[in-house]
mmCIF file of C-alpha atoms in Angstrom:
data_model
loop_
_atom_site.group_PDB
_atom_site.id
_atom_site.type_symbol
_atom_site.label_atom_id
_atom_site.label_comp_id
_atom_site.label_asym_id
_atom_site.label_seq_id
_atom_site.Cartn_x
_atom_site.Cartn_y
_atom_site.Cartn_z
ATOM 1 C CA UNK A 1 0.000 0.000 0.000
ATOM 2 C CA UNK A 2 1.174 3.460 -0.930
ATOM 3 C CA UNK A 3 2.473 5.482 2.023
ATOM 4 C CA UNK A 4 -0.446 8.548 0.905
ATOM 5 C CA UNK A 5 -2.997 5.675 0.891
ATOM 6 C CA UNK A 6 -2.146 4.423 4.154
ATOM 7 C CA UNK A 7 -1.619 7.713 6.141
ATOM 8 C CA UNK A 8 -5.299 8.091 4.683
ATOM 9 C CA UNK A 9 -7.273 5.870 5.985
ATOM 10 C CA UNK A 10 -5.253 5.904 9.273
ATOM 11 C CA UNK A 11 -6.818 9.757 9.683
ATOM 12 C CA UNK A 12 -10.261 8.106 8.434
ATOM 13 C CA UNK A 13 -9.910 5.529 11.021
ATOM 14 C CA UNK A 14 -9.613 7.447 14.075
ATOM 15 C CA UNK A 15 -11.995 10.060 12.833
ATOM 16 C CA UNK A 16 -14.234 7.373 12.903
ATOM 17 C CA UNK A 17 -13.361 5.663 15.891
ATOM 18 C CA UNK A 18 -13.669 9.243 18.155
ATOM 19 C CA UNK A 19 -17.164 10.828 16.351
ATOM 20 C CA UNK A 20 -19.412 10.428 19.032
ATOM 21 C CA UNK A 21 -22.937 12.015 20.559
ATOM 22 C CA UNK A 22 -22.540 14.604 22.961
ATOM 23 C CA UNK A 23 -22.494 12.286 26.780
ATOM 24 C CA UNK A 24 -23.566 9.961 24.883
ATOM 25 C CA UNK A 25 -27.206 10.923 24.722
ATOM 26 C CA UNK A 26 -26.999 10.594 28.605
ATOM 27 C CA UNK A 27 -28.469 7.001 27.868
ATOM 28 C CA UNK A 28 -31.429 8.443 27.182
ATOM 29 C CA UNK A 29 -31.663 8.747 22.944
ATOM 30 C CA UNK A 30 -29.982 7.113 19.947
ATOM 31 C CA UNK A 31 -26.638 8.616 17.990
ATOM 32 C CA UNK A 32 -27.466 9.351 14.162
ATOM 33 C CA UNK A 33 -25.677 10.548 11.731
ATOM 34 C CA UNK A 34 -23.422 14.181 12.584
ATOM 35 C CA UNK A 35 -23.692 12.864 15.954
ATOM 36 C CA UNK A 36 -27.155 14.325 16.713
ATOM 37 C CA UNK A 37 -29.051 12.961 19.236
ATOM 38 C CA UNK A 38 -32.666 11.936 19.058
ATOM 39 C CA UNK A 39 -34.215 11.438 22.741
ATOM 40 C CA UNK A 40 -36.523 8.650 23.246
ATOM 41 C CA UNK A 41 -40.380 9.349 23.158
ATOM 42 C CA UNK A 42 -43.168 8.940 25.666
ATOM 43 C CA UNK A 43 -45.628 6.386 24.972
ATOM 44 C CA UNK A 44 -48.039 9.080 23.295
ATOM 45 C CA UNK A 45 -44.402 10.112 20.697
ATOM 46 C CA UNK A 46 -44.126 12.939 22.811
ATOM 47 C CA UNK A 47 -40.430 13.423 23.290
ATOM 48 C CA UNK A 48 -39.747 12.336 27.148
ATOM 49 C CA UNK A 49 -36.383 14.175 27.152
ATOM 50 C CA UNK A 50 -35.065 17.251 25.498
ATOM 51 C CA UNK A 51 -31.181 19.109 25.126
ATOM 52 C CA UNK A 52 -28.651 18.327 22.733
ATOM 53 C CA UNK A 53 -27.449 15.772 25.039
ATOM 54 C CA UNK A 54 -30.673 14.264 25.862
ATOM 55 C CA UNK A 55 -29.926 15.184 29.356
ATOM 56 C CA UNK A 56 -32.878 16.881 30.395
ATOM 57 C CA UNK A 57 -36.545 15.499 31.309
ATOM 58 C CA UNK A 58 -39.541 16.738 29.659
ATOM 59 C CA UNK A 59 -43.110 17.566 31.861
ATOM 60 C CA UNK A 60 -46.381 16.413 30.529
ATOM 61 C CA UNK A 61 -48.505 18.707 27.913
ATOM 62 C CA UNK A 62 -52.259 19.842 27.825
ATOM 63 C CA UNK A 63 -53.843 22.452 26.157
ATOM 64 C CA UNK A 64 -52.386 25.974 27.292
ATOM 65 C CA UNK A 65 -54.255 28.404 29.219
ATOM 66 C CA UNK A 66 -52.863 31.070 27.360
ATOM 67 C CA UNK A 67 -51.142 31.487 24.160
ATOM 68 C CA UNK A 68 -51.537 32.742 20.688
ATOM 69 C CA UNK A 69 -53.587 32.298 18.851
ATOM 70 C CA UNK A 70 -52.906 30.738 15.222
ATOM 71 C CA UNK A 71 -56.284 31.152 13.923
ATOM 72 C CA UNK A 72 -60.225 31.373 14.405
ATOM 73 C CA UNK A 73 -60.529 28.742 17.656
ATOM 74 C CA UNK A 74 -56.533 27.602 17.332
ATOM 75 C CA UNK A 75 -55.276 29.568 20.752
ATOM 76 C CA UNK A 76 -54.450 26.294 23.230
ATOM 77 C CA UNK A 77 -52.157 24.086 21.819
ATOM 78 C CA UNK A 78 -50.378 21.472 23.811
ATOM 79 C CA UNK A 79 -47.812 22.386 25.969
ATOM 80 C CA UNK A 80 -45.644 21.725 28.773
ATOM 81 C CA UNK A 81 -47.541 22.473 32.554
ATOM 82 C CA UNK A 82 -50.418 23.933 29.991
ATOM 83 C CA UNK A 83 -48.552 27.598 30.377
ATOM 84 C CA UNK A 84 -49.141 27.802 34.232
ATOM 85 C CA UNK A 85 -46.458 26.275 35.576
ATOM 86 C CA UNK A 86 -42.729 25.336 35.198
ATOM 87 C CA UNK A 87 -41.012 21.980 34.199
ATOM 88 C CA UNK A 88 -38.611 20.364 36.597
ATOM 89 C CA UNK A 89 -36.267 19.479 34.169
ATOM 90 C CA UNK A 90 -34.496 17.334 36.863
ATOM 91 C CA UNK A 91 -37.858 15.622 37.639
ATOM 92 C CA UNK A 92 -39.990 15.441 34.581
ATOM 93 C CA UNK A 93 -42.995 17.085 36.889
ATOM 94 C CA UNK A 94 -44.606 20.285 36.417
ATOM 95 C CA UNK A 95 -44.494 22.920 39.260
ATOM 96 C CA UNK A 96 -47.913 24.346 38.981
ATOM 97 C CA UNK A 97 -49.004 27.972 39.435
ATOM 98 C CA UNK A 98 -51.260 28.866 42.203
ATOM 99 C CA UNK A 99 -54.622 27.500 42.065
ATOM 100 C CA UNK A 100 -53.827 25.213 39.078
ATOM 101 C CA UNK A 101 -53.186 21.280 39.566
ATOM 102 C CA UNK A 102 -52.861 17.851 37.591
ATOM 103 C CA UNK A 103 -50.116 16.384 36.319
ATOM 104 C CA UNK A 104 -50.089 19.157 33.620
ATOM 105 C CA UNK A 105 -51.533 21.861 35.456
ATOM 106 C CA UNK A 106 -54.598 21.453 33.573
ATOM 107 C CA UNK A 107 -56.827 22.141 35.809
ATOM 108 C CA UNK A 108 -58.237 24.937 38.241
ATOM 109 C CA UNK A 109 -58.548 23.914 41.875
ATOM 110 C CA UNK A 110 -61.609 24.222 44.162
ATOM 111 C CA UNK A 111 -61.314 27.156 46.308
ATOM 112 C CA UNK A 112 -60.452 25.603 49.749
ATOM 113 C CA UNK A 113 -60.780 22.136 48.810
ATOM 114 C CA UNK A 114 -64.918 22.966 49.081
ATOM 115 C CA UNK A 115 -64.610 23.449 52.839
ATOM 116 C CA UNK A 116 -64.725 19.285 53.046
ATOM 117 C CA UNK A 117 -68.542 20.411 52.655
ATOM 118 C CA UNK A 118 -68.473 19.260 49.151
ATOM 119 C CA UNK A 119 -67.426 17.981 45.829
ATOM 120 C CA UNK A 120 -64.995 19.572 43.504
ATOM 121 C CA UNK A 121 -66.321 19.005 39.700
ATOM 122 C CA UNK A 122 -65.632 19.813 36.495
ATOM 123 C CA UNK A 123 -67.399 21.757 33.940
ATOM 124 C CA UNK A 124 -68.660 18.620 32.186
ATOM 125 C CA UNK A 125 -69.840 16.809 35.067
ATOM 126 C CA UNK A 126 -71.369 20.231 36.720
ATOM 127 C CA UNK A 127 -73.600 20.681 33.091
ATOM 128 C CA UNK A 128 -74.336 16.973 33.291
ATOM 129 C CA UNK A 129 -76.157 17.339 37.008
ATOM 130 C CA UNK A 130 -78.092 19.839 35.628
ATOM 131 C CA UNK A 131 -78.831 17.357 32.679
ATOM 132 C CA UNK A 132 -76.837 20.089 30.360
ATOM 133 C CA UNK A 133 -74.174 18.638 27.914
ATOM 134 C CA UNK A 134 -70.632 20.512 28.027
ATOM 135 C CA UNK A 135 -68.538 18.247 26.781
ATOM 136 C CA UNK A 136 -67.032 19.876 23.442
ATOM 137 C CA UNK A 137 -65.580 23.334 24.524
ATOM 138 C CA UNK A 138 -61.623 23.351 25.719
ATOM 139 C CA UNK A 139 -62.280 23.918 28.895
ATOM 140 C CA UNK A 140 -65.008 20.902 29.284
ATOM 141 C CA UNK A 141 -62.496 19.210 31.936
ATOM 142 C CA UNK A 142 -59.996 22.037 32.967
ATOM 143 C CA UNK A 143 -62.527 24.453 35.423
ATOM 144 C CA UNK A 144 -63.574 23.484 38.131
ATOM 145 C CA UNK A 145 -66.315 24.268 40.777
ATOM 146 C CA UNK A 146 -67.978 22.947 44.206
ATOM 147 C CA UNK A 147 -70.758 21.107 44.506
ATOM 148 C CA UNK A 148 -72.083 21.946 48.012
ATOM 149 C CA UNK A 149 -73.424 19.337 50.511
ATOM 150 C CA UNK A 150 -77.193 19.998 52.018
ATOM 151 C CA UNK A 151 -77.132 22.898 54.305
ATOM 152 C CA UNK A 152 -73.636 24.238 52.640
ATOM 153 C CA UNK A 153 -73.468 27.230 50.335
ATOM 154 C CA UNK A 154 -70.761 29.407 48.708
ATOM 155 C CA UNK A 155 -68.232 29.065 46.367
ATOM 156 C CA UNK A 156 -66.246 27.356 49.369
ATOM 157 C CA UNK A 157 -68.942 25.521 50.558
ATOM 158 C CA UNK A 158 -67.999 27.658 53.617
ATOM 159 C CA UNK A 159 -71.201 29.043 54.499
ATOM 160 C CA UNK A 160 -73.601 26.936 56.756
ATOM 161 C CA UNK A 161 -77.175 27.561 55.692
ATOM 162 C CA UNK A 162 -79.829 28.841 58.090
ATOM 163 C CA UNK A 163 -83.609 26.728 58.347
ATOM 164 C CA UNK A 164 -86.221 28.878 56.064
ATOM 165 C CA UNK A 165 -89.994 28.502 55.777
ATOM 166 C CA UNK A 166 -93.159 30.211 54.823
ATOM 167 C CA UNK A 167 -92.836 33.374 55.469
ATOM 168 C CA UNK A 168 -95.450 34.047 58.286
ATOM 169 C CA UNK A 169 -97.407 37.376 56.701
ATOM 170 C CA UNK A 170 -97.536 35.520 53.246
ATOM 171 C CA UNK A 171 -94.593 37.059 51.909
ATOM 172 C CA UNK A 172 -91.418 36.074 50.325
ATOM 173 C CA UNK A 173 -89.711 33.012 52.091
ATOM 174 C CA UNK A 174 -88.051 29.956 51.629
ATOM 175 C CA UNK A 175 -89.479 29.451 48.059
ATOM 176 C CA UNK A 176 -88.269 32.684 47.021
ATOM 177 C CA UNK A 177 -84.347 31.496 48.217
ATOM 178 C CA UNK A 178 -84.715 34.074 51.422
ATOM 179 C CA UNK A 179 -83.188 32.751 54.350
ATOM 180 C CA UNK A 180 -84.683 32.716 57.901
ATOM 181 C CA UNK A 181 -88.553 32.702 56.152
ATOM 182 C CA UNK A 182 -87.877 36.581 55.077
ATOM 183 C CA UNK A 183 -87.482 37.470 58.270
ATOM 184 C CA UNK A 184 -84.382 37.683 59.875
ATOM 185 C CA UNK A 185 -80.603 37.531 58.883
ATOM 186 C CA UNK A 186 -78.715 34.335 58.704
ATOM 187 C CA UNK A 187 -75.620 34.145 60.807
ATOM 188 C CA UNK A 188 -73.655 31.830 58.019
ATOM 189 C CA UNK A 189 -70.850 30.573 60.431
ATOM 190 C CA UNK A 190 -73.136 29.047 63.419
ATOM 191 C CA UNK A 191 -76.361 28.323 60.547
ATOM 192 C CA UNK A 192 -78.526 30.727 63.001
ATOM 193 C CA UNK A 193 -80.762 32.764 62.180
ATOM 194 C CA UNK A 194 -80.971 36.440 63.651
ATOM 195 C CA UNK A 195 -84.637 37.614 63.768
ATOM 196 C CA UNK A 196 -85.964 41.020 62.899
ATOM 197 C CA UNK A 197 -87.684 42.516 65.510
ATOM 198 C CA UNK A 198 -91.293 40.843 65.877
ATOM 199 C CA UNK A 199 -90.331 38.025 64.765
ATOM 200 C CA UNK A 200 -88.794 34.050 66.554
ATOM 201 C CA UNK A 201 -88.167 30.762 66.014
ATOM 202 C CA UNK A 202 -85.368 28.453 64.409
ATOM 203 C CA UNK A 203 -87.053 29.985 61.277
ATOM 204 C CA UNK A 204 -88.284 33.452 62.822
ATOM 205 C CA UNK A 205 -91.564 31.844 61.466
ATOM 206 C CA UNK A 206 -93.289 33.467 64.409
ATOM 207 C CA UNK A 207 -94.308 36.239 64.970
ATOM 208 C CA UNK A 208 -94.541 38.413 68.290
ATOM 209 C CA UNK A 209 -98.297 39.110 69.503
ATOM 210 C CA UNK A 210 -98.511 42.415 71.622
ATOM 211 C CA UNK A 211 -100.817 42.162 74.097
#
């Protein structure tokens, strides 16, 4: 072999003996061609890690919260902690925002966990008690609301309800939603009612005869 032909592929020997992926993909992606990485997927082809290096983790995607939009009805694509919240790139888990949760902080959370008075539901399921459909919209299973048990009201399901009836002079009362039977004030954190003058009873459903 000529000397020139042998100091050749001697140089194209090591070249190809140290091309190599940058760490290696970190074990987590295959070396192609230019040594480029490409980082294995999640089971959905999402990519599961992310860098040159494959050395970072990726966080789970839902539809943003907020973005821009593209076109008529194109303004939540799928993204990383849904745009309220940061990826732990050590991790692989979203830190959420305040008052947004999941795994991809793709939902809204129920203002003081409904008081343990009630049940936090979605927009779907809250249309579907009231034998609504809301199933279709973006935000079908991303807001959230309380349900309140009996005798709990609010948005926190904070506020205890006070007994209501007929209101004793045929007014408005229970079946117009007044608490205490239109006649008094309801204390919401004992679920007491606080009757107008005249008036008594659980319900102030009495009224005071003057003698």
């Amino acid at each position: 072999m000529a000397p020139r032909t042998a100091l050749f592929v001697l140089f194209a020997t090591v070249a190809t003996v140290s091309a190599y992926c940058p760490n290696g993909c970190s074990g987590h992606g295959s070396c192609g061609s230019n040594d480029k990485c490409t980082c294995y997927l999640r089971p959905n082809g999402d990519a599961a890690w992310t860098s040159h290096d494959c050395s970072l983790r990726t966080c789970p995607k839902s539809a943003a919260w907020v973005a821009v939009a593209t076109a008529a009805n194109e303004a939540h694509p799928s993204v990383e902690c849904s745009n309220k919240g940061s990826c732990n790139r050590k991790t692989g888990e979203c830190d959420c925002f305040d008052n947004y949760d999941g795994i991809a902080c793709e939902r809204t959370v129920c203002p003081g966990d409904c008081s343990n008075h009630g049940f936090c539901y979605t927009e779907k399921q809250l249309a579907a008690d009231a034998s609504k459909t809301y199933t279709k919209p973006w935000d079908a299973m991303k807001h959230v609301g309380c349900v309140c048990d009996l005798g709990y009201r609010g948005p926190d399901c904070s506020l205890q309800e006070c007994p209501s009836g007929v209101d004793v002079l045929k007014g408005d009362g229970n079946s117009k939603g007044r608490d205490c039977s239109g006649r008094g004030i309801c204390d919401y954190g004992a679920g007491l009612c606080k009757c107008f003058t005249g008036y008594f009873g659980t319900k102030c459903q009495h009224q005071t005869i003057l003698g």
